[in-house]
C-alpha cells in the first residue's frame, strides 16, 4: 500500500497535509490479477465469447434456426459457411455463436442463483448456530452427496426442457459447496471484535448479515461462483446432449454434438466445432477462477 | 473406531433417506401429471384415472411416499411400465455394464494420470512439464461425450479394431473407457504432480540423494509412495461423477448400462423406472462415499480421533 504525504501552503499560509488514501483491497487484487498472464488471456477469451453471444446477429448474416434444405451438410468453407452446415442446412458457425448465449447464460445465472442460496444457507448456519446449523449442515451433506448430473436429469425431466428450468435446476443443485465455505468463513468472522461489538450494540441480525458479513464473504463468493460456472456449462452441454436441455430448434453446443453423432462417417467436422467452443469456455472460466483465487487471497497482498 | 464407523453409517443412512425424499418430491410434486405424460396426449380421462388408481397415485402424497419407501426397503422397486419387468431386475442387469465401464475407465485414468504426473513432476519447469500440464487442462475441460465422438471418428472408424457401438466383446469397452477416463486421468495427473513436488522438497529426499541411492528408486519408492495419499483422497470424490459420467458415455457407444436405461425410461416417461434408477444410483454413490470415509479413517488415525 502506498502512502505519500504532500506539504502545501493554502492561501492563509496554513499547512495542508494531504495523505493519499491507501489502495483498497480490490485495487490490490486487480493489480495482482493484471500481472497473471494466463488469467488475463482467459478473461480476454471470455469477453470475446460474451461479445459473440451479444452481437451474434451482427457477426453473421445467417439465421440460426432457418432451414435451407438445398444446402444440407456442406463442408466447411463451402458457399460462405465457415464451419459448413448441418443436416437442415443451417450454418454451423452461426449456431455455435448463438450457442454461446445458452451456455454462458446457464453457467453465469445458475451459479448466481447457487451463490444466493449458498450465502443465505451458509450465513444462517454459521451465524445462528445451534439447530439451524445442525439442519443446514445436514442439508449441505445431502446436497453434496447427490450425483449432480443424475439429479439435473431428474429435475429437467420433471420441470420440462427450457432455459429458465436449466437456470433453476442447476442453481438448486450446486449451492452446497458455497454454503459450506461461507459457513466456515462466518464462524471465524463471528469471533472478530467488530462483529461482537455490533451484536452488543444491538445491531439486528439482518444488518449484521448483509452489512457486515456479506462484504467479507464477497471474495469467496466471486471465486466459488467463477469456479462453479465450468461445471454448470459442462452439465448443460450433457443435458442438451441427452435431449433434456433447451427445446429442439434452439442452438446449443451439447445438442449440436448430439445431432452430429449421426454423421460421424460423412461429416467429421460437424461435431468438432461445438466441442471446441465448449472447451474454450470451460477452460477460460477454470483459469480465470484460478487467477481470481490467487488475486483475491489477502495473504498475497503486499 | 467402531463409534466412528457407526456414526458414519447412521449419517449415510439418513442421507439416503433424504435423497429418497428429494427424488420422490422432484418426480411427484412438481407440475405435470406423470400418468398423463406417461400415457401420451391422446389418453382418455377414464384410462388416466384407472392407471392413477392402480399406481396408488390417488392417495395423499405422504402415504404414497411411505408406500414407496417401505416397498423399496423390501427390495420391491415396482415394475417398469413399458418393459413389464421388475425395476430392480432391469437396474441390476444394466448396472453390471455401468460399473464395469466405470472401473475400466478409472483403471485407465489411474495408469495414464499417475504416469503423466510423475513425468511432469520429475521434469518440472521443463517444456515437457508444461506440455503435459496443458494437455491435462484440455482433458479436464473437454466433455466426455465429445471425446467419445472424436475417438469414434479418428480411431474407431479409421482403424476398425475397436467397435464404435455395442459391447458384444470386451474390446468394445476400450474406446468408451478412454473417453470416460480422460477427465479423471487429467485431474489425477495434476494432483500427482502437485503432491510429488511437495514431497520432493523435503529433507529426507535430499538425504536419499546424498546417500547415493539410484534416482529411479528415489522417485518411485521415496517420493511416489509418499505422494500417493492426496491421490487416493480424490478417488473417493471421483466415484459419484464417474458413475453418472458413465451414463452419458453409454449413450454414445450404445452400451445397455444404467444411463441408457434411464434415458430410455425418461424418453418413454416410465416413472417407476426413472424413480428407481435415480434412487439406486444415488444410494450406491452414498454407500461408496461411506466406505471410502471408513477406509480413510483406517489409514489415517487423525481423522477418527479428530471427530468428537
Coordinates of C-alpha atoms in Angstrom, one line a residue:
Chain A
X1 CA 0.0 0.0 0.0
X2 CA 1.4 3.4 -0.9
X3 CA 1.3 6.3 1.3
X4 CA 2.7 9.6 0.4
X5 CA 2.5 13.0 2.0
X6 CA 2.4 16.3 0.2
X7 CA 3.1 19.5 2.0
X8 CA 1.5 22.6 0.7
X9 CA 0.5 26.0 2.0
X10 CA -3.0 27.2 1.4
X11 CA -4.0 30.9 0.8
X12 CA -3.9 31.6 4.5
X13 CA -0.4 30.2 4.9
X14 CA -1.5 27.2 6.8
X15 CA 0.0 23.8 6.1
X16 CA -2.2 21.4 4.3
X17 CA -1.3 17.8 4.9
X18 CA -2.6 15.5 2.2
X19 CA -2.3 11.8 2.7
X20 CA -3.1 9.6 -0.2
X21 CA -5.6 7.0 0.8
X22 CA -4.0 3.5 0.9
X23 CA -5.3 1.5 -2.1
X24 CA -8.2 -0.7 -1.2
X25 CA -8.4 -4.5 -1.2
X26 CA -10.0 -4.8 -4.6
X27 CA -7.4 -2.4 -6.2
X28 CA -4.6 -4.6 -4.8
X29 CA -6.3 -7.7 -6.1
X30 CA -6.7 -6.2 -9.5
X31 CA -3.1 -5.2 -9.5
X32 CA -2.1 -8.8 -8.8
X33 CA -4.6 -10.2 -11.3
X34 CA -3.3 -7.9 -14.1
X35 CA 0.1 -9.5 -13.8
X36 CA -1.3 -13.0 -14.2
X37 CA -0.9 -13.6 -18.0
X38 CA -2.9 -16.8 -18.1
X39 CA -5.8 -15.3 -16.2
X40 CA -5.8 -12.1 -18.4
X41 CA -5.8 -14.2 -21.6
X42 CA -8.8 -16.3 -20.3
X43 CA -10.5 -13.1 -19.4
X44 CA -10.0 -11.9 -23.0
X45 CA -11.4 -15.2 -24.3
X46 CA -14.4 -14.8 -22.1
X47 CA -15.0 -11.2 -23.1
X48 CA -14.8 -12.3 -26.7
X49 CA -17.3 -15.1 -26.2
X50 CA -19.7 -12.8 -24.4
X51 CA -19.4 -10.2 -27.2
X52 CA -20.0 -13.0 -29.7
X53 CA -23.1 -14.0 -27.7
X54 CA -24.5 -10.5 -27.5
X55 CA -23.6 -9.3 -31.0
X56 CA -24.4 -12.6 -32.7
X57 CA -26.8 -11.1 -35.3
X58 CA -24.3 -8.5 -36.3
X59 CA -21.5 -11.0 -36.8
X60 CA -23.3 -13.5 -39.0
X61 CA -25.9 -12.9 -41.7
X62 CA -27.4 -16.4 -41.3
X63 CA -30.4 -17.2 -39.3
X64 CA -29.5 -19.9 -36.7
X65 CA -32.9 -21.7 -36.9
X66 CA -33.8 -21.2 -40.6
X67 CA -33.7 -24.5 -42.5
X68 CA -32.3 -24.4 -46.1
X69 CA -32.8 -27.9 -47.3
X70 CA -30.9 -27.3 -50.5
X71 CA -27.7 -26.7 -48.6
X72 CA -27.6 -29.6 -46.3
X73 CA -24.4 -31.0 -44.7
X74 CA -22.0 -28.7 -46.6
X75 CA -18.3 -29.0 -45.8
X76 CA -16.5 -26.1 -44.0
X77 CA -15.9 -23.1 -46.3
X78 CA -18.4 -24.0 -49.0
X79 CA -20.8 -21.2 -50.0
X80 CA -19.7 -18.9 -47.3
X81 CA -20.4 -21.3 -44.5
X82 CA -17.3 -21.0 -42.3
X83 CA -17.9 -24.3 -40.4
X84 CA -20.2 -25.9 -43.0
X85 CA -23.9 -26.6 -42.5
X86 CA -25.9 -29.2 -40.5
X87 CA -28.5 -31.7 -41.6
X88 CA -31.1 -29.0 -42.0
X89 CA -28.8 -26.7 -44.0
X90 CA -28.3 -24.3 -41.0
X91 CA -24.9 -22.6 -40.7
X92 CA -22.9 -24.3 -38.0
X93 CA -20.8 -21.2 -37.2
X94 CA -23.9 -19.2 -36.6
X95 CA -25.4 -21.9 -34.4
X96 CA -22.1 -22.1 -32.4
X97 CA -22.2 -18.4 -31.8
X98 CA -25.9 -18.5 -30.8
X99 CA -25.0 -21.4 -28.6
X100 CA -22.8 -19.1 -26.5
X101 CA -25.9 -17.4 -25.4
X102 CA -27.3 -20.6 -23.9
X103 CA -24.1 -21.9 -22.4
X104 CA -22.8 -18.7 -20.9
X105 CA -26.1 -17.6 -19.5
X106 CA -26.8 -21.0 -18.0
X107 CA -23.3 -21.0 -16.5
X108 CA -23.5 -17.5 -15.1
X109 CA -27.1 -17.3 -14.0
X110 CA -27.3 -20.8 -12.4
X111 CA -24.2 -20.0 -10.4
X112 CA -25.6 -16.7 -9.3
X113 CA -28.7 -18.5 -8.0
X114 CA -26.4 -21.0 -6.3
X115 CA -24.4 -18.2 -4.7
X116 CA -27.5 -16.5 -3.3
X117 CA -28.8 -19.8 -1.8
X118 CA -25.3 -20.8 -0.7
X119 CA -24.7 -17.5 1.0
X120 CA -28.1 -17.4 2.8
X121 CA -27.7 -21.1 3.9
X122 CA -24.1 -20.7 4.9
X123 CA -24.5 -17.5 6.8
X124 CA -27.6 -18.8 8.6
X125 CA -25.7 -21.9 9.7
X126 CA -22.6 -20.0 10.8
X127 CA -24.4 -17.0 12.4
X128 CA -27.3 -18.5 14.2
X129 CA -25.6 -21.8 15.0
X130 CA -27.4 -24.5 17.2
X131 CA -30.4 -26.1 15.5
X132 CA -30.1 -24.0 12.3
X133 CA -26.5 -25.1 12.0
X134 CA -27.4 -28.8 12.5
X135 CA -30.2 -28.7 9.9
X136 CA -28.3 -26.8 7.3
X137 CA -25.1 -28.8 7.8
X138 CA -27.0 -31.9 7.2
X139 CA -28.6 -30.4 4.1
X140 CA -25.2 -29.5 2.9
X141 CA -24.0 -33.1 3.3
X142 CA -27.1 -34.4 1.5
X143 CA -26.7 -32.0 -1.4
X144 CA -23.0 -32.7 -1.8
X145 CA -23.7 -36.5 -1.9
X146 CA -26.3 -36.0 -4.6
X147 CA -24.9 -37.1 -8.0
X148 CA -25.1 -33.7 -9.8
X149 CA -25.8 -34.8 -13.4
X150 CA -28.3 -37.5 -12.3
X151 CA -30.5 -35.1 -10.3
X152 CA -30.1 -32.4 -13.0
X153 CA -31.6 -35.0 -15.4
X154 CA -34.4 -35.8 -12.9
X155 CA -35.2 -32.1 -12.4
X156 CA -35.2 -31.3 -16.1
X157 CA -37.4 -34.3 -16.7
X158 CA -39.9 -33.1 -14.1
X159 CA -39.8 -29.4 -15.0
X160 CA -39.6 -30.0 -18.7
X161 CA -36.9 -28.6 -21.0
X162 CA -36.3 -24.9 -21.2
X163 CA -33.8 -22.2 -20.4
X164 CA -35.4 -21.0 -17.2
X165 CA -35.6 -24.5 -15.9
X166 CA -32.0 -25.0 -16.6
X167 CA -31.0 -22.0 -14.6
X168 CA -33.2 -23.1 -11.7
X169 CA -32.3 -26.8 -11.6
X170 CA -28.5 -26.3 -11.9
X171 CA -28.7 -23.4 -9.4
X172 CA -30.7 -25.5 -6.9
X173 CA -28.2 -28.4 -7.1
X174 CA -24.9 -26.5 -6.8
X175 CA -25.2 -24.3 -3.7
X176 CA -23.8 -26.8 -1.2
X177 CA -20.1 -26.1 -1.8
X178 CA -20.6 -22.4 -1.5
X179 CA -22.7 -22.8 1.7
X180 CA -20.0 -25.0 3.3
X181 CA -17.3 -22.4 2.6
X182 CA -19.4 -19.5 3.7
X183 CA -20.4 -21.2 6.9
X184 CA -16.7 -21.7 7.8
X185 CA -15.9 -18.1 6.9
X186 CA -18.8 -16.8 9.0
X187 CA -17.7 -18.9 12.0
X188 CA -14.4 -17.2 12.0
X189 CA -15.7 -13.7 11.3
X190 CA -18.3 -14.0 14.1
X191 CA -15.4 -14.1 16.6
X192 CA -14.0 -10.8 15.5
X193 CA -14.4 -7.7 17.6
X194 CA -16.3 -5.6 15.2
X195 CA -19.0 -8.2 14.7
X196 CA -19.1 -8.8 18.5
X197 CA -19.3 -5.0 19.0
X198 CA -22.2 -4.8 16.6
X199 CA -24.1 -7.6 18.4
X200 CA -23.5 -5.9 21.7
X201 CA -24.7 -2.6 20.3
X202 CA -28.0 -4.3 19.4
X203 CA -27.4 -4.5 15.7
X204 CA -30.1 -6.6 14.1
X205 CA -29.2 -9.9 12.6
X206 CA -30.3 -8.7 9.1
X207 CA -27.9 -5.7 9.5
X208 CA -25.0 -7.9 10.6
X209 CA -25.7 -10.5 7.9
X210 CA -26.0 -8.1 5.0
X211 CA -24.0 -5.0 6.1
X212 CA -21.0 -6.6 7.9
X213 CA -20.7 -10.3 7.0
X214 CA -21.7 -10.0 3.3
X215 CA -18.8 -7.7 2.2
X216 CA -16.3 -10.0 3.8
X217 CA -17.8 -13.0 2.0
X218 CA -17.8 -11.4 -1.4
X219 CA -14.3 -12.5 -2.5
X220 CA -15.1 -16.1 -1.6
X221 CA -18.4 -15.8 -3.4
X222 CA -16.7 -14.5 -6.5
X223 CA -14.2 -17.4 -6.5
X224 CA -16.8 -20.2 -5.9
X225 CA -19.1 -18.6 -8.5
X226 CA -16.4 -18.5 -11.2
X227 CA -15.2 -22.0 -10.5
X228 CA -18.8 -23.3 -10.5
X229 CA -19.5 -22.0 -13.9
X230 CA -17.4 -24.5 -15.9
X231 CA -19.2 -27.5 -14.4
X232 CA -22.5 -25.9 -15.0
X233 CA -21.6 -25.3 -18.6
X234 CA -20.5 -29.0 -18.9
X235 CA -23.7 -30.2 -17.3
X236 CA -25.8 -28.0 -19.5
X237 CA -24.0 -29.5 -22.5
X238 CA -24.5 -33.0 -21.2
X239 CA -28.2 -32.4 -20.6
X240 CA -28.7 -30.9 -24.0
X241 CA -26.7 -33.8 -25.5
X242 CA -29.2 -36.1 -23.9
X243 CA -32.1 -34.0 -25.1
X244 CA -33.0 -32.6 -21.7
X245 CA -31.7 -29.1 -22.1
X246 CA -33.2 -26.4 -24.3
X247 CA -36.0 -27.4 -26.6
X248 CA -35.1 -28.5 -30.1
X249 CA -34.6 -25.8 -32.7
X250 CA -32.6 -23.6 -30.3
X251 CA -28.9 -23.8 -30.9
X252 CA -27.0 -25.3 -28.0
X253 CA -23.5 -26.9 -28.2
X254 CA -24.5 -30.1 -26.5
X255 CA -27.5 -30.6 -28.7
X256 CA -25.4 -29.9 -31.8
X257 CA -22.9 -32.6 -30.9
X258 CA -25.8 -34.9 -30.3
X259 CA -27.2 -34.4 -33.8
X260 CA -23.7 -34.6 -35.2
X261 CA -23.4 -38.2 -33.9
X262 CA -25.4 -39.5 -36.9
X263 CA -22.9 -38.0 -39.4
X264 CA -19.6 -39.1 -37.9
X265 CA -18.9 -41.2 -41.0
X266 CA -19.5 -38.4 -43.5
X267 CA -19.2 -35.0 -41.8
X268 CA -16.4 -35.3 -39.3
X269 CA -16.1 -31.5 -38.8
X270 CA -19.7 -31.2 -37.7
X271 CA -19.1 -32.5 -34.1
X272 CA -15.7 -30.8 -33.8
X273 CA -16.7 -27.2 -33.7
X274 CA -19.3 -27.1 -30.9
X275 CA -16.9 -29.1 -28.8
X276 CA -14.1 -26.6 -29.3
X277 CA -16.4 -23.9 -28.1
X278 CA -17.3 -25.9 -25.0
X279 CA -13.6 -26.5 -24.3
X280 CA -12.7 -22.8 -24.8
X281 CA -15.4 -21.5 -22.5
X282 CA -14.8 -24.2 -19.8
X283 CA -11.0 -23.7 -19.9
X284 CA -11.3 -19.9 -19.8
X285 CA -13.6 -20.0 -16.7
X286 CA -11.4 -22.5 -15.0
X287 CA -8.3 -20.5 -15.4
X288 CA -10.0 -17.2 -14.7
X289 CA -11.2 -18.7 -11.4
X290 CA -7.7 -19.9 -10.5
X291 CA -6.4 -16.4 -11.3
X292 CA -9.1 -14.8 -9.2
X293 CA -8.4 -17.1 -6.3
X294 CA -4.7 -16.1 -6.3
X295 CA -5.5 -12.4 -6.7
X296 CA -8.2 -12.3 -4.0
X297 CA -6.1 -14.1 -1.5
X298 CA -5.2 -11.4 1.2
X299 CA -2.1 -13.3 2.1
X300 CA -0.6 -12.5 -1.2
X301 CA -1.3 -8.7 -0.9
X302 CA 1.7 -6.6 -0.1
Chain B
X1 CA -13.0 -46.8 15.6
X2 CA -16.4 -48.6 15.8
X3 CA -18.0 -45.5 17.1
X4 CA -16.7 -43.6 14.1
X5 CA -18.0 -46.3 11.7
X6 CA -21.4 -46.3 13.4
X7 CA -21.7 -42.6 13.3
X8 CA -20.8 -42.5 9.6
X9 CA -23.2 -45.4 8.8
X10 CA -26.1 -43.5 10.5
X11 CA -25.2 -40.4 8.6
X12 CA -25.1 -42.4 5.3
X13 CA -28.5 -44.0 6.0
X14 CA -30.1 -40.6 6.8
X15 CA -28.6 -39.1 3.7
X16 CA -30.0 -41.9 1.6
X17 CA -33.5 -41.3 3.2
X18 CA -33.3 -37.6 2.5
X19 CA -32.3 -38.3 -1.1
X20 CA -35.2 -40.6 -1.5
X21 CA -37.5 -37.9 -0.2
X22 CA -36.0 -35.4 -2.7
X23 CA -36.3 -37.8 -5.5
X24 CA -39.9 -38.5 -4.6
X25 CA -40.7 -34.8 -4.4
X26 CA -39.0 -34.0 -7.7
X27 CA -40.8 -36.7 -9.6
X28 CA -44.2 -36.4 -7.9
X29 CA -44.9 -32.9 -6.7
X30 CA -43.6 -30.8 -9.5
X31 CA -46.1 -29.6 -12.1
X32 CA -47.3 -32.1 -14.7
X33 CA -49.4 -35.2 -14.3
X34 CA -46.9 -38.2 -14.6
X35 CA -49.7 -40.5 -15.8
X36 CA -50.9 -38.1 -18.4
X37 CA -47.3 -37.7 -19.5
X38 CA -46.8 -41.4 -19.5
X39 CA -49.9 -42.3 -21.5
X40 CA -49.4 -39.5 -24.0
X41 CA -51.7 -36.7 -25.1
X42 CA -54.4 -39.0 -26.6
X43 CA -55.3 -41.0 -23.5
X44 CA -58.8 -40.6 -22.3
X45 CA -59.7 -39.4 -18.8
X46 CA -61.1 -42.8 -17.6
X47 CA -57.9 -44.6 -18.6
X48 CA -55.8 -42.0 -16.8
X49 CA -58.0 -42.4 -13.6
X50 CA -57.7 -46.1 -13.7
X51 CA -53.9 -46.1 -14.1
X52 CA -53.6 -43.5 -11.3
X53 CA -55.6 -45.7 -9.1
X54 CA -53.5 -48.8 -9.9
X55 CA -50.3 -47.0 -9.2
X56 CA -51.7 -45.6 -6.0
X57 CA -51.3 -42.0 -7.2
X58 CA -54.8 -41.0 -5.9
X59 CA -53.6 -41.4 -2.3
X60 CA -52.3 -38.4 -0.3
X61 CA -48.6 -37.7 -1.0
X62 CA -47.2 -38.8 2.3
X63 CA -49.0 -42.1 2.0
X64 CA -47.6 -42.6 -1.5
X65 CA -44.1 -41.8 -0.2
X66 CA -44.4 -44.2 2.8
X67 CA -45.7 -46.9 0.5
X68 CA -42.8 -46.3 -2.0
X69 CA -40.1 -46.3 0.7
X70 CA -41.4 -49.4 2.5
X71 CA -41.5 -51.2 -0.8
X72 CA -38.0 -50.1 -1.5
X73 CA -36.8 -51.4 1.8
X74 CA -38.3 -54.8 1.0
X75 CA -36.4 -54.7 -2.3
X76 CA -39.6 -54.0 -4.3
X77 CA -38.8 -51.2 -6.7
X78 CA -42.1 -51.6 -8.6
X79 CA -42.3 -52.7 -12.2
X80 CA -41.4 -50.9 -15.4
X81 CA -44.5 -49.5 -17.1
X82 CA -43.2 -50.3 -20.6
X83 CA -40.8 -53.3 -20.2
X84 CA -43.3 -55.1 -17.8
X85 CA -40.3 -56.3 -15.8
X86 CA -39.4 -55.6 -12.2
X87 CA -37.4 -52.3 -12.0
X88 CA -34.8 -53.8 -9.7
X89 CA -34.1 -56.6 -12.1
X90 CA -33.6 -54.1 -15.0
X91 CA -31.4 -51.9 -12.9
X92 CA -29.2 -54.7 -11.6
X93 CA -28.8 -56.0 -15.1
X94 CA -27.8 -52.6 -16.5
X95 CA -25.7 -51.7 -13.6
X96 CA -23.2 -54.5 -14.4
X97 CA -22.3 -52.8 -17.6
X98 CA -22.1 -49.4 -16.0
X99 CA -19.9 -50.5 -13.1
X100 CA -17.6 -52.5 -15.5
X101 CA -17.2 -49.4 -17.7
X102 CA -16.6 -47.1 -14.8
X103 CA -14.0 -49.5 -13.3
X104 CA -12.2 -49.9 -16.7
X105 CA -12.2 -46.1 -17.2
X106 CA -10.8 -45.4 -13.8
X107 CA -8.0 -48.0 -14.2
X108 CA -7.0 -46.4 -17.5
X109 CA -7.2 -43.0 -15.9
X110 CA -5.0 -44.1 -13.0
X111 CA -2.4 -45.6 -15.3
X112 CA -2.2 -42.5 -17.6
X113 CA -2.7 -40.0 -14.8
X114 CA 0.0 -41.3 -12.5
X115 CA 2.4 -41.8 -15.3
X116 CA 1.8 -38.2 -16.6
X117 CA 2.0 -36.8 -13.1
X118 CA 5.3 -38.5 -12.3
X119 CA 6.9 -37.5 -15.6
X120 CA 5.8 -33.9 -15.2
X121 CA 6.9 -33.7 -11.6
X122 CA 10.4 -35.2 -12.3
X123 CA 10.9 -32.7 -15.2
X124 CA 9.1 -29.8 -13.5
X125 CA 9.7 -26.5 -15.1
X126 CA 10.7 -28.0 -18.4
X127 CA 8.8 -27.9 -21.7
X128 CA 7.7 -31.5 -21.1
X129 CA 6.1 -30.5 -17.9
X130 CA 4.3 -27.5 -19.5
X131 CA 3.2 -29.7 -22.4
X132 CA 1.8 -32.4 -20.1
X133 CA 0.0 -29.9 -17.9
X134 CA -1.5 -28.1 -20.9
X135 CA -2.9 -31.4 -22.1
X136 CA -4.3 -32.1 -18.7
X137 CA -6.1 -28.7 -18.7
X138 CA -7.6 -29.7 -22.1
X139 CA -8.6 -33.1 -20.7
X140 CA -10.4 -31.5 -17.7
X141 CA -12.3 -29.1 -19.9
X142 CA -13.4 -31.5 -22.7
X143 CA -16.9 -33.0 -22.3
X144 CA -16.7 -36.8 -22.2
X145 CA -19.3 -37.3 -24.9
X146 CA -17.3 -35.1 -27.3
X147 CA -14.1 -37.0 -26.6
X148 CA -16.2 -40.2 -27.2
X149 CA -17.3 -39.0 -30.7
X150 CA -13.7 -37.9 -31.6
X151 CA -12.5 -41.3 -30.6
X152 CA -15.2 -42.9 -32.8
X153 CA -14.2 -40.8 -35.8
X154 CA -10.4 -40.8 -35.5
X155 CA -9.8 -44.2 -34.1
X156 CA -12.9 -46.4 -34.3
X157 CA -13.8 -45.7 -37.9
X158 CA -10.2 -45.3 -39.1
X159 CA -8.6 -48.5 -37.8
X160 CA -11.5 -50.8 -37.5
X161 CA -10.0 -52.5 -34.4
X162 CA -12.3 -51.1 -31.8
X163 CA -16.1 -51.2 -32.5
X164 CA -17.8 -47.8 -32.2
X165 CA -21.1 -49.2 -30.9
X166 CA -22.1 -52.0 -28.5
X167 CA -20.1 -54.2 -26.2
X168 CA -20.6 -57.7 -27.6
X169 CA -16.9 -58.4 -26.8
X170 CA -14.9 -56.7 -24.1
X171 CA -12.7 -55.0 -26.7
X172 CA -15.8 -52.8 -27.2
X173 CA -15.2 -51.2 -23.8
X174 CA -11.8 -49.8 -24.8
X175 CA -12.9 -46.6 -26.5
X176 CA -15.7 -45.8 -24.1
X177 CA -13.4 -46.3 -21.2
X178 CA -10.8 -44.0 -22.7
X179 CA -13.5 -41.4 -23.4
X180 CA -14.8 -41.6 -19.8
X181 CA -11.4 -41.8 -18.2
X182 CA -9.8 -38.8 -20.0
X183 CA -11.1 -36.2 -17.5
X184 CA -10.0 -38.3 -14.5
X185 CA -6.6 -39.0 -16.0
X186 CA -6.2 -35.3 -16.3
X187 CA -7.2 -34.5 -12.7
X188 CA -5.1 -37.4 -11.3
X189 CA -2.0 -36.2 -13.2
X190 CA -2.4 -32.7 -11.7
X191 CA -2.9 -33.9 -8.2
X192 CA 0.0 -36.4 -8.6
X193 CA 2.3 -33.7 -9.9
X194 CA 1.4 -31.3 -7.1
X195 CA 1.8 -33.8 -4.3
X196 CA 5.1 -35.2 -5.8
X197 CA 6.5 -31.7 -5.9
X198 CA 5.6 -31.2 -2.3
X199 CA 7.4 -34.4 -1.2
X200 CA 10.4 -33.6 -3.4
X201 CA 11.2 -30.5 -1.4
X202 CA 11.5 -32.4 1.9
X203 CA 14.7 -33.2 3.8
X204 CA 14.5 -37.0 3.6
X205 CA 14.6 -36.9 -0.2
X206 CA 17.8 -34.8 -0.1
X207 CA 19.2 -37.4 2.3
X208 CA 18.3 -40.2 -0.1
X209 CA 20.1 -38.5 -2.9
X210 CA 23.0 -37.7 -0.6
X211 CA 23.2 -41.4 0.3
X212 CA 23.7 -42.1 -3.4
X213 CA 20.5 -44.1 -4.0
X214 CA 19.5 -44.6 -7.6
X215 CA 17.3 -41.7 -8.8
X216 CA 14.7 -44.1 -10.2
X217 CA 14.4 -45.8 -6.8
X218 CA 14.1 -42.5 -5.0
X219 CA 11.4 -41.3 -7.4
X220 CA 9.4 -44.5 -7.2
X221 CA 9.9 -45.6 -3.6
X222 CA 10.5 -42.4 -1.6
X223 CA 8.7 -39.7 -3.5
X224 CA 5.9 -41.5 -5.2
X225 CA 4.8 -43.6 -2.2
X226 CA 4.6 -40.6 0.0
X227 CA 2.8 -38.6 -2.7
X228 CA 0.1 -41.1 -3.1
X229 CA -2.1 -40.1 -0.1
X230 CA -3.7 -37.0 -1.7
X231 CA -4.2 -39.0 -4.9
X232 CA -6.1 -41.7 -3.0
X233 CA -8.2 -38.9 -1.5
X234 CA -9.6 -37.7 -4.8
X235 CA -10.6 -41.2 -5.9
X236 CA -13.5 -41.2 -3.4
X237 CA -14.7 -37.9 -4.6
X238 CA -14.5 -39.0 -8.3
X239 CA -16.7 -42.1 -7.9
X240 CA -20.0 -40.3 -7.9
X241 CA -19.3 -38.3 -11.1
X242 CA -17.7 -41.4 -12.6
X243 CA -21.0 -43.4 -12.4
X244 CA -23.1 -40.5 -13.8
X245 CA -20.5 -39.7 -16.4
X246 CA -20.6 -43.3 -17.5
X247 CA -24.3 -42.8 -18.1
X248 CA -23.5 -40.3 -20.9
X249 CA -20.7 -42.3 -22.5
X250 CA -23.1 -45.3 -22.6
X251 CA -25.5 -43.3 -24.8
X252 CA -22.7 -42.5 -27.3
X253 CA -21.5 -46.1 -27.6
X254 CA -24.8 -47.8 -27.2
X255 CA -24.0 -49.7 -24.1
X256 CA -27.0 -51.1 -22.3
X257 CA -26.0 -49.7 -18.9
X258 CA -27.9 -47.7 -16.4
X259 CA -27.5 -44.4 -18.3
X260 CA -29.1 -45.9 -21.4
X261 CA -31.8 -47.5 -19.3
X262 CA -32.6 -44.1 -17.6
X263 CA -32.6 -42.1 -20.7
X264 CA -34.9 -44.5 -22.5
X265 CA -37.1 -44.5 -19.4
X266 CA -37.2 -40.7 -19.4
X267 CA -38.0 -40.6 -23.1
X268 CA -40.8 -43.1 -22.6
X269 CA -42.0 -41.4 -19.4
X270 CA -41.6 -44.6 -17.5
X271 CA -41.9 -43.1 -14.0
X272 CA -41.3 -46.2 -11.8
X273 CA -38.1 -47.0 -13.7
X274 CA -36.8 -43.4 -13.6
X275 CA -37.6 -43.1 -9.8
X276 CA -36.0 -46.5 -9.1
X277 CA -32.9 -45.8 -11.2
X278 CA -32.3 -42.4 -9.7
X279 CA -32.5 -43.6 -6.1
X280 CA -30.5 -46.7 -6.8
X281 CA -27.5 -44.8 -8.3
X282 CA -27.7 -42.1 -5.6
X283 CA -27.7 -44.8 -2.9
X284 CA -24.7 -46.6 -4.5
X285 CA -22.8 -43.3 -4.5
X286 CA -23.6 -42.6 -0.8
X287 CA -22.6 -46.1 0.2
X288 CA -19.3 -45.8 -1.7
X289 CA -18.6 -42.4 -0.1
X290 CA -19.3 -44.1 3.3
X291 CA -16.8 -47.0 2.5
X292 CA -14.2 -44.6 1.3
X293 CA -14.7 -42.5 4.5
X294 CA -14.1 -45.5 6.7
X295 CA -11.1 -46.6 4.7
X296 CA -9.5 -43.1 5.2
X297 CA -10.1 -43.4 8.9
X298 CA -8.4 -46.8 8.9
X299 CA -5.4 -45.4 7.0
X300 CA -5.3 -42.0 8.7
X301 CA -5.9 -42.0 12.5
X302 CA -6.0 -38.2 12.5
X303 CA -9.5 -38.4 11.0
X304 CA -11.1 -40.7 13.5
X305 CA -9.5 -39.0 16.5
X306 CA -10.3 -35.6 15.1
X307 CA -14.0 -36.4 15.3
X308 CA -15.7 -35.8 18.6

